[in-house]
XYZ file of C-alpha atoms in Angstrom:
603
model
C 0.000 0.000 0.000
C 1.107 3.221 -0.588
C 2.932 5.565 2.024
C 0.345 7.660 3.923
C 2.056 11.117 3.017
C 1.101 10.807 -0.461
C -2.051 10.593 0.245
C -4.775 13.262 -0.422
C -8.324 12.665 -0.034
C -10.450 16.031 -1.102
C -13.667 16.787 -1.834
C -15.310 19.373 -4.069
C -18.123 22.141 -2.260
C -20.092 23.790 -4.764
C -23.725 25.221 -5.697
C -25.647 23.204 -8.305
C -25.192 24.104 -11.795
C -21.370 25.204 -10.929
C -19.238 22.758 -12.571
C -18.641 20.455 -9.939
C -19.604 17.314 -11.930
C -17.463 19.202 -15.227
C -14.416 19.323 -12.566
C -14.594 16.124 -11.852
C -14.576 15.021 -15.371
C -11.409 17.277 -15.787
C -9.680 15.454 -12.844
C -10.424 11.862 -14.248
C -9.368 12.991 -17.559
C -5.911 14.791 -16.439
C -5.157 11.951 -14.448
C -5.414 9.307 -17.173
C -8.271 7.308 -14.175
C -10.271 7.233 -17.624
C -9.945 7.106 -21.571
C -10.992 9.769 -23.650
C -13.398 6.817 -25.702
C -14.596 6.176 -22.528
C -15.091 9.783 -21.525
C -18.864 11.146 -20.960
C -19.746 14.378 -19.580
C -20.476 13.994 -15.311
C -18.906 10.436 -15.170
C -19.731 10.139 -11.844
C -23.312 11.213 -12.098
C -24.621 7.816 -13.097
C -28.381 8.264 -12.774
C -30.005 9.655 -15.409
C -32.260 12.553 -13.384
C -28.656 13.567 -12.298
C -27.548 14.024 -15.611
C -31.196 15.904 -16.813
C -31.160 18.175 -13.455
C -27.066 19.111 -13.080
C -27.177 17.889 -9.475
C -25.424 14.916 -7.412
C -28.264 12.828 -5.731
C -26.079 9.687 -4.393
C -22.282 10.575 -3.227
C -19.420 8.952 -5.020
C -15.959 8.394 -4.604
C -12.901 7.529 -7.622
C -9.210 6.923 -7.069
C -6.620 8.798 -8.866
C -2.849 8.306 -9.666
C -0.845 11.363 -10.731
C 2.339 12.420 -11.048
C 3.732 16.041 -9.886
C 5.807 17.938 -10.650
C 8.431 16.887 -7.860
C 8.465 13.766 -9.750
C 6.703 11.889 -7.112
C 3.110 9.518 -7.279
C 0.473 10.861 -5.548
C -3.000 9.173 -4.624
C -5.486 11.533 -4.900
C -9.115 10.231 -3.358
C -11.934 12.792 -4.388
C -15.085 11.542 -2.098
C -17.765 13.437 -4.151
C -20.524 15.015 -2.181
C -24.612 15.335 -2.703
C -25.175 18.539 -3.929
C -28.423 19.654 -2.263
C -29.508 21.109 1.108
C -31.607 17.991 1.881
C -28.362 15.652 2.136
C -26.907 18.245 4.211
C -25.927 15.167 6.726
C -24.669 12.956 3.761
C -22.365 15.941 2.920
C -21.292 16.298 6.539
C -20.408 12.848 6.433
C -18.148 13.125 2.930
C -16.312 15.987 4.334
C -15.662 14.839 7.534
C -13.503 11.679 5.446
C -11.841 14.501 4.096
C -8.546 16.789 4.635
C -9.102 19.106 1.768
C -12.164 20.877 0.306
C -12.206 22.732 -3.443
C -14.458 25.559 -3.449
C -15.998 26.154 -6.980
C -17.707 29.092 -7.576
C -19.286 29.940 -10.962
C -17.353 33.432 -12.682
C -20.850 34.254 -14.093
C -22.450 33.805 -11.043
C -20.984 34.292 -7.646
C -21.702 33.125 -4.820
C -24.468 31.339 -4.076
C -26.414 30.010 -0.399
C -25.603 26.936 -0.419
C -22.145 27.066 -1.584
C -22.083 29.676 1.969
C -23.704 26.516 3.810
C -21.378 23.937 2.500
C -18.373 25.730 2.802
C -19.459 26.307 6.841
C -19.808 22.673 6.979
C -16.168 22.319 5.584
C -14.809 25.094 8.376
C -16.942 22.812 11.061
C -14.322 19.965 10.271
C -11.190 21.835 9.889
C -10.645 21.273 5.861
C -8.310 22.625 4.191
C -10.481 25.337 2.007
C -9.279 25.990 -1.710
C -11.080 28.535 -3.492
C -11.654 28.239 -6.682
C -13.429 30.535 -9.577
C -14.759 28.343 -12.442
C -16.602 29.444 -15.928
C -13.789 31.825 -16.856
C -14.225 30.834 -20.789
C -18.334 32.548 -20.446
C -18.503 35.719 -22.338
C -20.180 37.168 -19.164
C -17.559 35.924 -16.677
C -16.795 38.023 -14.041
C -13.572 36.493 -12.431
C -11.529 39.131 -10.725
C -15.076 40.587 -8.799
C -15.989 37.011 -7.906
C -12.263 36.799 -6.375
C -12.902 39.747 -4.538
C -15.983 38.458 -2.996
C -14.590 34.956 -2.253
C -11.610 37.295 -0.174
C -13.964 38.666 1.900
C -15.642 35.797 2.746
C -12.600 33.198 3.550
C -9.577 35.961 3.540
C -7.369 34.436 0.902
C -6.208 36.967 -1.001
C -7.685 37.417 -4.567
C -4.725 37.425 -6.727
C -4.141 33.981 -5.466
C -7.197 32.458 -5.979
C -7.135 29.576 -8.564
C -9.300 30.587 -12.344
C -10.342 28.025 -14.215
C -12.281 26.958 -16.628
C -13.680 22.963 -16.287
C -15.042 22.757 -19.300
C -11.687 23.676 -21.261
C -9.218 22.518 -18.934
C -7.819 25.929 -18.495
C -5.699 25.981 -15.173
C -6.743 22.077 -13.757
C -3.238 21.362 -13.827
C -2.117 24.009 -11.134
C -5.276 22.741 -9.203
C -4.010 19.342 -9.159
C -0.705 20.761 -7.947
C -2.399 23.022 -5.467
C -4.501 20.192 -4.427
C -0.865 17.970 -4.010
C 1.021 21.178 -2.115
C -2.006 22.481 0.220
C -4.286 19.569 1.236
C -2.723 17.885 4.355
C -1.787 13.986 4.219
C -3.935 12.107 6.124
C -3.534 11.588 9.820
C -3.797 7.921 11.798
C -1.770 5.286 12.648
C -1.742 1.919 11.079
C -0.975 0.143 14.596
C -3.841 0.999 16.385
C -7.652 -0.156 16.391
C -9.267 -0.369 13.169
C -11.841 2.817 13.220
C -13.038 3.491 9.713
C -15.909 6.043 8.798
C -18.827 5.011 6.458
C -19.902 7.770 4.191
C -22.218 5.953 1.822
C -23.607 2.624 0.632
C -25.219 1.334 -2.382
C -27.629 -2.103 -2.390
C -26.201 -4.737 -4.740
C -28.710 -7.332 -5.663
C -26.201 -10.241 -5.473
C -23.890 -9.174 -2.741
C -25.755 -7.520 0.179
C -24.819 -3.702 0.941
C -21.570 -2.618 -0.598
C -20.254 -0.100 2.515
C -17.764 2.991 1.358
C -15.499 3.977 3.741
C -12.647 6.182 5.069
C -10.385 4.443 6.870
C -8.745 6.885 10.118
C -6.523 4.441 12.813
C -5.843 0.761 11.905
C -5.677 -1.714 9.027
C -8.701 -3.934 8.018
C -7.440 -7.160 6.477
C -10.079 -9.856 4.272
C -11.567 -11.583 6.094
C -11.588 -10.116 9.057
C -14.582 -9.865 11.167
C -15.847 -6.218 11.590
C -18.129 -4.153 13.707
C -20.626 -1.807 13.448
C -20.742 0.544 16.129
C -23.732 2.134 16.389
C -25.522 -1.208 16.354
C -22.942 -4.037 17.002
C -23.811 -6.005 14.149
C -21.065 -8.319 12.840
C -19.923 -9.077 9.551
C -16.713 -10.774 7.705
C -15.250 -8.782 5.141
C -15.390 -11.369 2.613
C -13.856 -8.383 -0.098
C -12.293 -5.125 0.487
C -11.103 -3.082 -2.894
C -10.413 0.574 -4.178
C -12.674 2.892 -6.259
C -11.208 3.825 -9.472
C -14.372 4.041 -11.926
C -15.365 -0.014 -10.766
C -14.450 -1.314 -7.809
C -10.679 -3.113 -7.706
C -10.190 -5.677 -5.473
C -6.963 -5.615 -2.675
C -6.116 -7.550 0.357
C -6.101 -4.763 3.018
C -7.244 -1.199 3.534
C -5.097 1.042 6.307
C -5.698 4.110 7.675
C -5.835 7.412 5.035
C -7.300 5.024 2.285
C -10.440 5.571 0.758
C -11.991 2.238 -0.559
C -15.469 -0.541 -0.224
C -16.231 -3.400 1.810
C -18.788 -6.429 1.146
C -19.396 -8.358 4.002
C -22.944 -9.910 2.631
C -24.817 -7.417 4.655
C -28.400 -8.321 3.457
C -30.108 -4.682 5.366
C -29.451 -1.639 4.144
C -30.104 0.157 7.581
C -27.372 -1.907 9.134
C -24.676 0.422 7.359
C -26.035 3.901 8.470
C -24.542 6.456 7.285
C -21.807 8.162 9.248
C -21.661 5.236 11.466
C -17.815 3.592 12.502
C -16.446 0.358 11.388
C -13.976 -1.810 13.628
C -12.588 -5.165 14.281
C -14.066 -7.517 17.061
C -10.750 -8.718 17.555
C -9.250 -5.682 18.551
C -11.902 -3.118 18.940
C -11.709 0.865 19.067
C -12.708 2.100 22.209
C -15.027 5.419 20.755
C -16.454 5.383 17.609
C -16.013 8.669 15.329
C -17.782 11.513 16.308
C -20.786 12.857 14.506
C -22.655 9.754 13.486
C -26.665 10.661 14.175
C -29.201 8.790 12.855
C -31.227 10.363 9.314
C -34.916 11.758 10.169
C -37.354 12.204 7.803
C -38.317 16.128 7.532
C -41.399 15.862 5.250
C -44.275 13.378 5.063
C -47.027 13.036 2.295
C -49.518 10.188 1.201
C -48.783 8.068 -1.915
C -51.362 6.585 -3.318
C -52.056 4.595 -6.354
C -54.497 5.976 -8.990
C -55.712 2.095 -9.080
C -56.201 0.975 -6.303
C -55.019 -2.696 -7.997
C -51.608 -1.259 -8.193
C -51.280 -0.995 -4.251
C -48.781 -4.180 -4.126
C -46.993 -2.900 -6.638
C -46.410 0.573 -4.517
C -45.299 -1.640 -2.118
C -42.422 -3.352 -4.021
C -40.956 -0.402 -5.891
C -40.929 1.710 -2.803
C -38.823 -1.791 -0.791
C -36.522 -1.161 -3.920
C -35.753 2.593 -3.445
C -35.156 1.917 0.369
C -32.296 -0.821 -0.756
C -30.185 2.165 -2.156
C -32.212 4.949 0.288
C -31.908 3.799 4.088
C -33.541 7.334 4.763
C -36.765 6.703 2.828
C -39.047 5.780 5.369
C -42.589 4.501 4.850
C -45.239 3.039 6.446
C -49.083 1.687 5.349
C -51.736 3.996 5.363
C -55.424 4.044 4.111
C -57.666 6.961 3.460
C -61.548 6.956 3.184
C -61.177 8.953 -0.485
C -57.783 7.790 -1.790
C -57.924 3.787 -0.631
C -54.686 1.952 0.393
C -51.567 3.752 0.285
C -48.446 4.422 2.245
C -47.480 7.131 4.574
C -43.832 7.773 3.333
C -40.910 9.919 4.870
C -38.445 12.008 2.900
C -35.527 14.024 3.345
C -36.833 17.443 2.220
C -39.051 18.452 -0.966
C -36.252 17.768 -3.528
C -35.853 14.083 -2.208
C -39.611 13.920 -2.748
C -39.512 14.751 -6.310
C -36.713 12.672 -6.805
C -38.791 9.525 -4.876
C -42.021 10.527 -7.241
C -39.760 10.630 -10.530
C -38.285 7.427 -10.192
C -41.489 5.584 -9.194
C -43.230 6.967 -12.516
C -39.659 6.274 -14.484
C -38.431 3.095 -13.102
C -41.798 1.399 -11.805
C -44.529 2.993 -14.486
C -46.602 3.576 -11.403
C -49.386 6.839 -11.623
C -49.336 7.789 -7.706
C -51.009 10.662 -6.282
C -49.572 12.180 -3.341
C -51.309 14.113 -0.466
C -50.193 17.719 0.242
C -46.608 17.468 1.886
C -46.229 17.620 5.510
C -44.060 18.136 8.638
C -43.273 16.798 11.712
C -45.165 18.349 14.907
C -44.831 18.053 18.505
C -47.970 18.080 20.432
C -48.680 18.573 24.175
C -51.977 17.170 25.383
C -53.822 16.602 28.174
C -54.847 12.764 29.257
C -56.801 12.341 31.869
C -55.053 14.783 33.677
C -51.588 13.555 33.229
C -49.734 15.850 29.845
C -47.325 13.725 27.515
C -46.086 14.901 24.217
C -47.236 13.169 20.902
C -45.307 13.111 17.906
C -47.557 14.129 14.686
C -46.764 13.841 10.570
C -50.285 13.270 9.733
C -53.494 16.025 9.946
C -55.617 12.740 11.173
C -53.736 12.005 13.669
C -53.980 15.475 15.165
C -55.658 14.982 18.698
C -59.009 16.061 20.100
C -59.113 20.018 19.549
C -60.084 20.026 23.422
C -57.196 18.248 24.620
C -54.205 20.081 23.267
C -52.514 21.968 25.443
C -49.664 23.428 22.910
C -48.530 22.714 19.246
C -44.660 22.930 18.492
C -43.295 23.294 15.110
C -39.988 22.610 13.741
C -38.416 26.330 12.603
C -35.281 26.640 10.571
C -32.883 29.401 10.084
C -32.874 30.056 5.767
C -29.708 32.170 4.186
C -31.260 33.619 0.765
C -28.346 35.169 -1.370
C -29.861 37.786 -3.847
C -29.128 41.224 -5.665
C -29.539 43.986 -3.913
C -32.827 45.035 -5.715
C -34.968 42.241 -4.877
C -34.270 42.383 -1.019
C -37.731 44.408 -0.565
C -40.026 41.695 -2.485
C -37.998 38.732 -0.345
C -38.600 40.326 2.699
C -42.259 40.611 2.268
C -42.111 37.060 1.153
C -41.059 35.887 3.987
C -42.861 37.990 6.688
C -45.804 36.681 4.385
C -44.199 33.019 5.761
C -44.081 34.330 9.400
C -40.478 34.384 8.898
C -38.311 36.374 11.659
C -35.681 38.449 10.510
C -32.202 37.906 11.699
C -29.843 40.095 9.981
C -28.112 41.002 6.471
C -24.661 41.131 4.982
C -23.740 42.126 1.793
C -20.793 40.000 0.004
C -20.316 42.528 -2.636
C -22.282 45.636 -3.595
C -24.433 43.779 -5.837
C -25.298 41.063 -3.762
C -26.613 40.634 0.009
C -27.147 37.412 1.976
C -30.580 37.608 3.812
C -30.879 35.895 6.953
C -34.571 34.588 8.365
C -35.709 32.292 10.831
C -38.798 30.132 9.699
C -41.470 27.952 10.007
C -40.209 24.379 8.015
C -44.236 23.884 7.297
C -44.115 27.439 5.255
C -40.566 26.565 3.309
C -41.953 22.881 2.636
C -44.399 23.709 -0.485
C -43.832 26.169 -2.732
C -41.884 28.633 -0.822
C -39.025 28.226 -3.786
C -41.011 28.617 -6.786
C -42.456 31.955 -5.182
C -38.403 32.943 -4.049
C -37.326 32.224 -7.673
C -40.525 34.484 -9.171
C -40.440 37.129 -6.919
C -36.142 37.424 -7.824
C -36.315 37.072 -11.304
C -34.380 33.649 -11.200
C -31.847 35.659 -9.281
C -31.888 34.250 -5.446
C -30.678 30.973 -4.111
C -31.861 29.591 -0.829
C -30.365 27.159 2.046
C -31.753 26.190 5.079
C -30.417 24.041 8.902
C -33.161 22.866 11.092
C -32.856 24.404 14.364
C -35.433 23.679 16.783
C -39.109 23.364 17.762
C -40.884 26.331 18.690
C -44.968 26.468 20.397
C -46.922 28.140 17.421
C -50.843 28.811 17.284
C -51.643 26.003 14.843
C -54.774 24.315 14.152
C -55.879 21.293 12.182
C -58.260 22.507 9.461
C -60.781 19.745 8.266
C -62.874 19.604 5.327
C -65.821 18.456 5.112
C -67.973 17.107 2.008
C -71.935 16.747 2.392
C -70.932 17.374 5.899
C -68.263 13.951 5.968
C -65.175 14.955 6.825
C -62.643 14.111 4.098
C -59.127 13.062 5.806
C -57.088 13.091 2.758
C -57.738 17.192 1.961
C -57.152 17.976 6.209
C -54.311 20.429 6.811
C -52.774 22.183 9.874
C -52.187 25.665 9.363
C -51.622 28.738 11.781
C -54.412 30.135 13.223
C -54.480 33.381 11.339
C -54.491 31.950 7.812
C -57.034 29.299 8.682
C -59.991 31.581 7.742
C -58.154 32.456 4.762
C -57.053 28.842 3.602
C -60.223 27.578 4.126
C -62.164 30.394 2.030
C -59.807 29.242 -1.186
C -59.365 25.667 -0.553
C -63.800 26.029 -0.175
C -63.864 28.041 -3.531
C -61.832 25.607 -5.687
C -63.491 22.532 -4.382
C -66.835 24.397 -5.196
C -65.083 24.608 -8.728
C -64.067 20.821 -9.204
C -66.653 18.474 -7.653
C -69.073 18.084 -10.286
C -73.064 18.866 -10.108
C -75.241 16.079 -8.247
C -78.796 15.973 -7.964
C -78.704 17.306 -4.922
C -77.239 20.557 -2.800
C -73.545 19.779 -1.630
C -72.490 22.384 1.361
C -68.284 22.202 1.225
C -66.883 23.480 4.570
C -63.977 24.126 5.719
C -63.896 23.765 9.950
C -61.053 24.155 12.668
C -63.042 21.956 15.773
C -67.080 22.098 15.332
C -66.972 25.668 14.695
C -67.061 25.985 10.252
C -64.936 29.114 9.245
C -65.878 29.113 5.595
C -68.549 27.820 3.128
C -69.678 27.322 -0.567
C -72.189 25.363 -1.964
C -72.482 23.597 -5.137
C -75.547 23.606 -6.027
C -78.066 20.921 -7.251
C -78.834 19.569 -11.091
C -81.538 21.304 -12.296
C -84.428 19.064 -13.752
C -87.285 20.741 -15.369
C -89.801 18.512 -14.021
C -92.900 20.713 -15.156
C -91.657 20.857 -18.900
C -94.524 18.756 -19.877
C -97.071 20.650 -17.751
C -98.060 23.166 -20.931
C -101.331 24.271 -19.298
C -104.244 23.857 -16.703
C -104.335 24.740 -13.061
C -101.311 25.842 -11.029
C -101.410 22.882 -8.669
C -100.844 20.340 -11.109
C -97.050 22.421 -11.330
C -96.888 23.006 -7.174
C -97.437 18.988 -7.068
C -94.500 18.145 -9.607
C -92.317 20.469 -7.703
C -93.176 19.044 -3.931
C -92.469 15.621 -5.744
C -88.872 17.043 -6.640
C -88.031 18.946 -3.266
C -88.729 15.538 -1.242
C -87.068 13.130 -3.861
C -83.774 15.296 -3.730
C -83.923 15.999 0.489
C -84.188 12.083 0.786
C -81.448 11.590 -1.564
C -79.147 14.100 0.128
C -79.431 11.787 3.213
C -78.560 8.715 1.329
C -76.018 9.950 -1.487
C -72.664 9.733 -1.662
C -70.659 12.626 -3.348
C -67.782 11.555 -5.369
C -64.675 13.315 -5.182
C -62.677 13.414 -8.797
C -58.961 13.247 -8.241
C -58.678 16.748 -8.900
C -59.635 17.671 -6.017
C -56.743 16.263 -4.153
C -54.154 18.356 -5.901
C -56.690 21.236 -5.400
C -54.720 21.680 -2.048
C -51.768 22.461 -4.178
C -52.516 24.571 -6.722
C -54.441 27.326 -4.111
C -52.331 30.188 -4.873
C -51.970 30.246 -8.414
């Protein structure tokens, strides 16, 4: 194995749509890891949504061999990172097997929120921080402001920073070399307890869960048997290897090297995430620090359109959770929807991405309920107060027994020009946002600082941001804690029968106003019946707003064409009873438009 000190294991920070994935291709290429015939633009992106969106869903890691110009062999491991704020913890995890961090920012561009987030994460674990301005070929590059701006935020001075352009090649040669001269070997001795850091893991079909790892103290040899710490499984490493672009097989892994292990783990959940490996022979006495197990942030319904396809649900969603250990999901069944599941993501973007790939990869038509959070509820029973945990409107207790509602709040950086800073603001006090502060990073640009509600952020809270900017703002967001808020569980009810699957909690002060719209567009898209439908919308027994669709007229005295009144007054009596008996006995149906009423209220 090679000697520790030529070592470097780096990762790259940067905002989507920077040229991280470009970089990376630049690295493989420069390195000769991979053949220009076998070259494809964002090698390691290997899904095809990554490809069609520009982002990095599932974290990878390659092995590279380079000579510098010292005349030495360096091994440079680049542990790619997830390049979204809902696998902020995945990207934790990547740095923290890291010495080194590149920090790409676009020329065009600037800086953007979360390359701000990421790059705190980086400080967090003491990495090595090398800034670097990327896009320097675009006709409306900007590379010497964007230099400036990057020196005030991380004080290296501007002339120094690295520009490049990715797409080129322009200046990834004296990156490489900067990467080789700056980012620290890696730290750990060989002799001591194996302790090795997880920082993803992909499902293989024929081999159980295929770990990646860092190693940090100790040398894990095949065959040995190894520990999980977090839960004390045990497994023999029945192969360890290297990742160059497939995996390559070697005898032992020690401490600085970045590289897999198969030990036919047949559960995904059993190799979390940030968790630490070691041996049971000679086992580490503390495990890494940081490892926390992945909670869901949003919930929704998903549904199949036919109800037939239920089982199916069922086995596509077991698939996803082979690759996804933090897809969580559970059955649920709703009196207007059917059978379903109650399923647990990330954040919104991992729910599009869940919803994609079941339409792509399974051919399933799902409908999903309105997205929710996670709320803490104090309540009184029989005298005695506990706390229940809530991610369903059903499941909201009694109105009469809560004592308080707590939300989850988060604290949101929005990086904008300076001219939309009035329309964000009134965005977010709009969102019951609290303002925390501002700070301007050049005189074009300000980062906006606000402390929200999750439940306001989780919807459409970035398609407003981008419309109300022009495009302009980015937005990033850290959960920070729960906080009592005047919420209430608004139900809806059809014909007077409550209908679970439209139910929403909302704050107090909008409830009048949610319920007016949510009343008016229901009124809109539940067709005619022979009958009068009332559609409510009610917070406890007391109704705060009402439309009614009203009935089907039938022209029942259309063959009365003369003769005495009464003959008419009969026809009509005939009518009024026939439709007050059927309005105790019918049903209304409610088209599936109706569900994704909820979500298209404000347009």
């Amino acid at each position: 194995m090679p000697d520790a000190s030529r070592i470097r294991n780096f990762c790259i920070i940067a905002h989507i749509d920077h040229g991280k994935s470009t970089l990376a291709d630049r690295l493989l290429e420069r390195t000769g890891t991979i053949s220009e015939r076998e070259m494809q633009e964002q090698t390691l992106d290997d899904m095809d949504l990554e490809r069609e969106r520009g982002i990095t869903i599932k974290s990878h890691a390659v092995r590279m061999r380079y000579t510098a110009q010292d005349g030495e062999e360096y091994i440079l491991n680049l542990i790619d990172t997830p390049g979204h704020v809902d696998f902020s913890y995945e990207v934790s995890r990547a740095l923290k097997a890291c010495e080194g961090a590149l920090l790409v920012v676009d020329a065009a561009q600037g800086i953007e929120a979360q390359t701000i987030s990421n790059l705190y994460l980086a400080m967090e674990q003491d990495l090595e921080i090398i800034p670097v301005v990327n896009k320097v070929d675009l006709p409306v590059a900007r590379p010497d402001v964007v230099a400036q701006s990057l020196e005030d935020l991380i004080g290296d001075p501007a002339e120094e920073i690295l520009q490049i352009s990715a797409k080129t090649g322009v200046g990834v040669d004296e990156l490489i070399e900067s990467v080789i001269q700056r980012v620290p070997p890696p730290t750990g001795e060989r002799d001591a307890p194996l302790r090795a850091l997880i920082f993803d893991s992909v499902y293989d079909s024929y081999r159980g869960s295929v770990v990646y790892a860092r190693v940090f103290d100790g040398t894990l040899n095949k065959g040995d048997t190894m520990r999980f710490m977090s839960n004390d499984k045990e497994y023999d490493a029945e192969e360890l290897g290297i990742l160059r672009l497939g995996r390559q097989k070697v005898d032992t892994l020690e401490a600085g090297d970045v590289g897999y292990i198969i030990g036919s783990v047949k559960d995904v959940h059993d190799t979390r995430v940030g968790d630490t490996i070691t041996t049971k022979k000679n086992p580490a006495e503390a495990p890494i620090p940081g490892f926390k197990e992945v909670k869901p942030m949003v919930f929704s319904g998903v549904y199949p359109t036919e109800s037939d396809d239920f089982e199916d649900l069922r086995s596509a969603l077991e698939r996803l959770q082979l690759n996804d250990a933090s897809l969580s999901y559970q059955p649920d069944t709703s009196a207007a929807l059917g059978y379903g599941f109650r399923v647990g993501f990330l954040g919104l973007l991992h729910m599009e991405i869940i919803q994609e790939r079941l339409d792509r990869e399974f051919d399933l038509d799902i409908i999903t309920t309105v997205p929710n959070v996670e709320y803490r509820v104090r309540v009184d029973d029989d005298g005695e107060e506990k706390m229940v945990t809530v991610d369903n409107p059903s499941e909201m207790p009694h109105y009469g027994d809560i004592k308080a509602v707590y939300e989850p709040y988060v604290k949101a950086d929005i990086i904008t020009r300076s001219e939309y800073i009035g329309n964000l603001m009134q965005l977010c006090e709009e969102r019951r946002g609290k303002y925390v502060t501002q700070q301007y990073l050049d005189t074009e640009r300000v980062n906006l600082q606000y402390e929200l509600p999750l439940a306001e952020i989780v919807f459409d809270f970035y398609d407003k941001l981008k419309s109300v900017s022009r495009g302009y703002a980015s937005f990033d967001y850290e959960l920070i804690e729960y906080r009592e808020s005047d919420l209430v569980k608004l139900t809806i009810l059809i014909n007077k029968d409550p209908i679970d699957a439209l139910s929403t909690i909302v704050h107090r002060d909008k409830a009048y106003d949610v319920g007016r719209k949510l009343a008016k567009k229901l009124k809109e898209l539940i067709p005619k019946q022979m009958f009068e439908v009332p559609v409510q919308a009610s917070i406890g027994s007391r109704v705060v707003a009402r439309e009614t669709i009203s009935a089907q007229r039938k022209n029942v005295t259309a063959k009365c064409y003369g003769g005495d009144v009464t003959r008419k007054r009969k026809l009509l009596e005939q009518q009024k009873e026939g439709k007050k008996r059927m309005k105790q006995v019918g049903e209304v149906e409610v088209p599936q438009e109706a569900f994704l009423a909820v979500l298209s209220m404000n347009e």
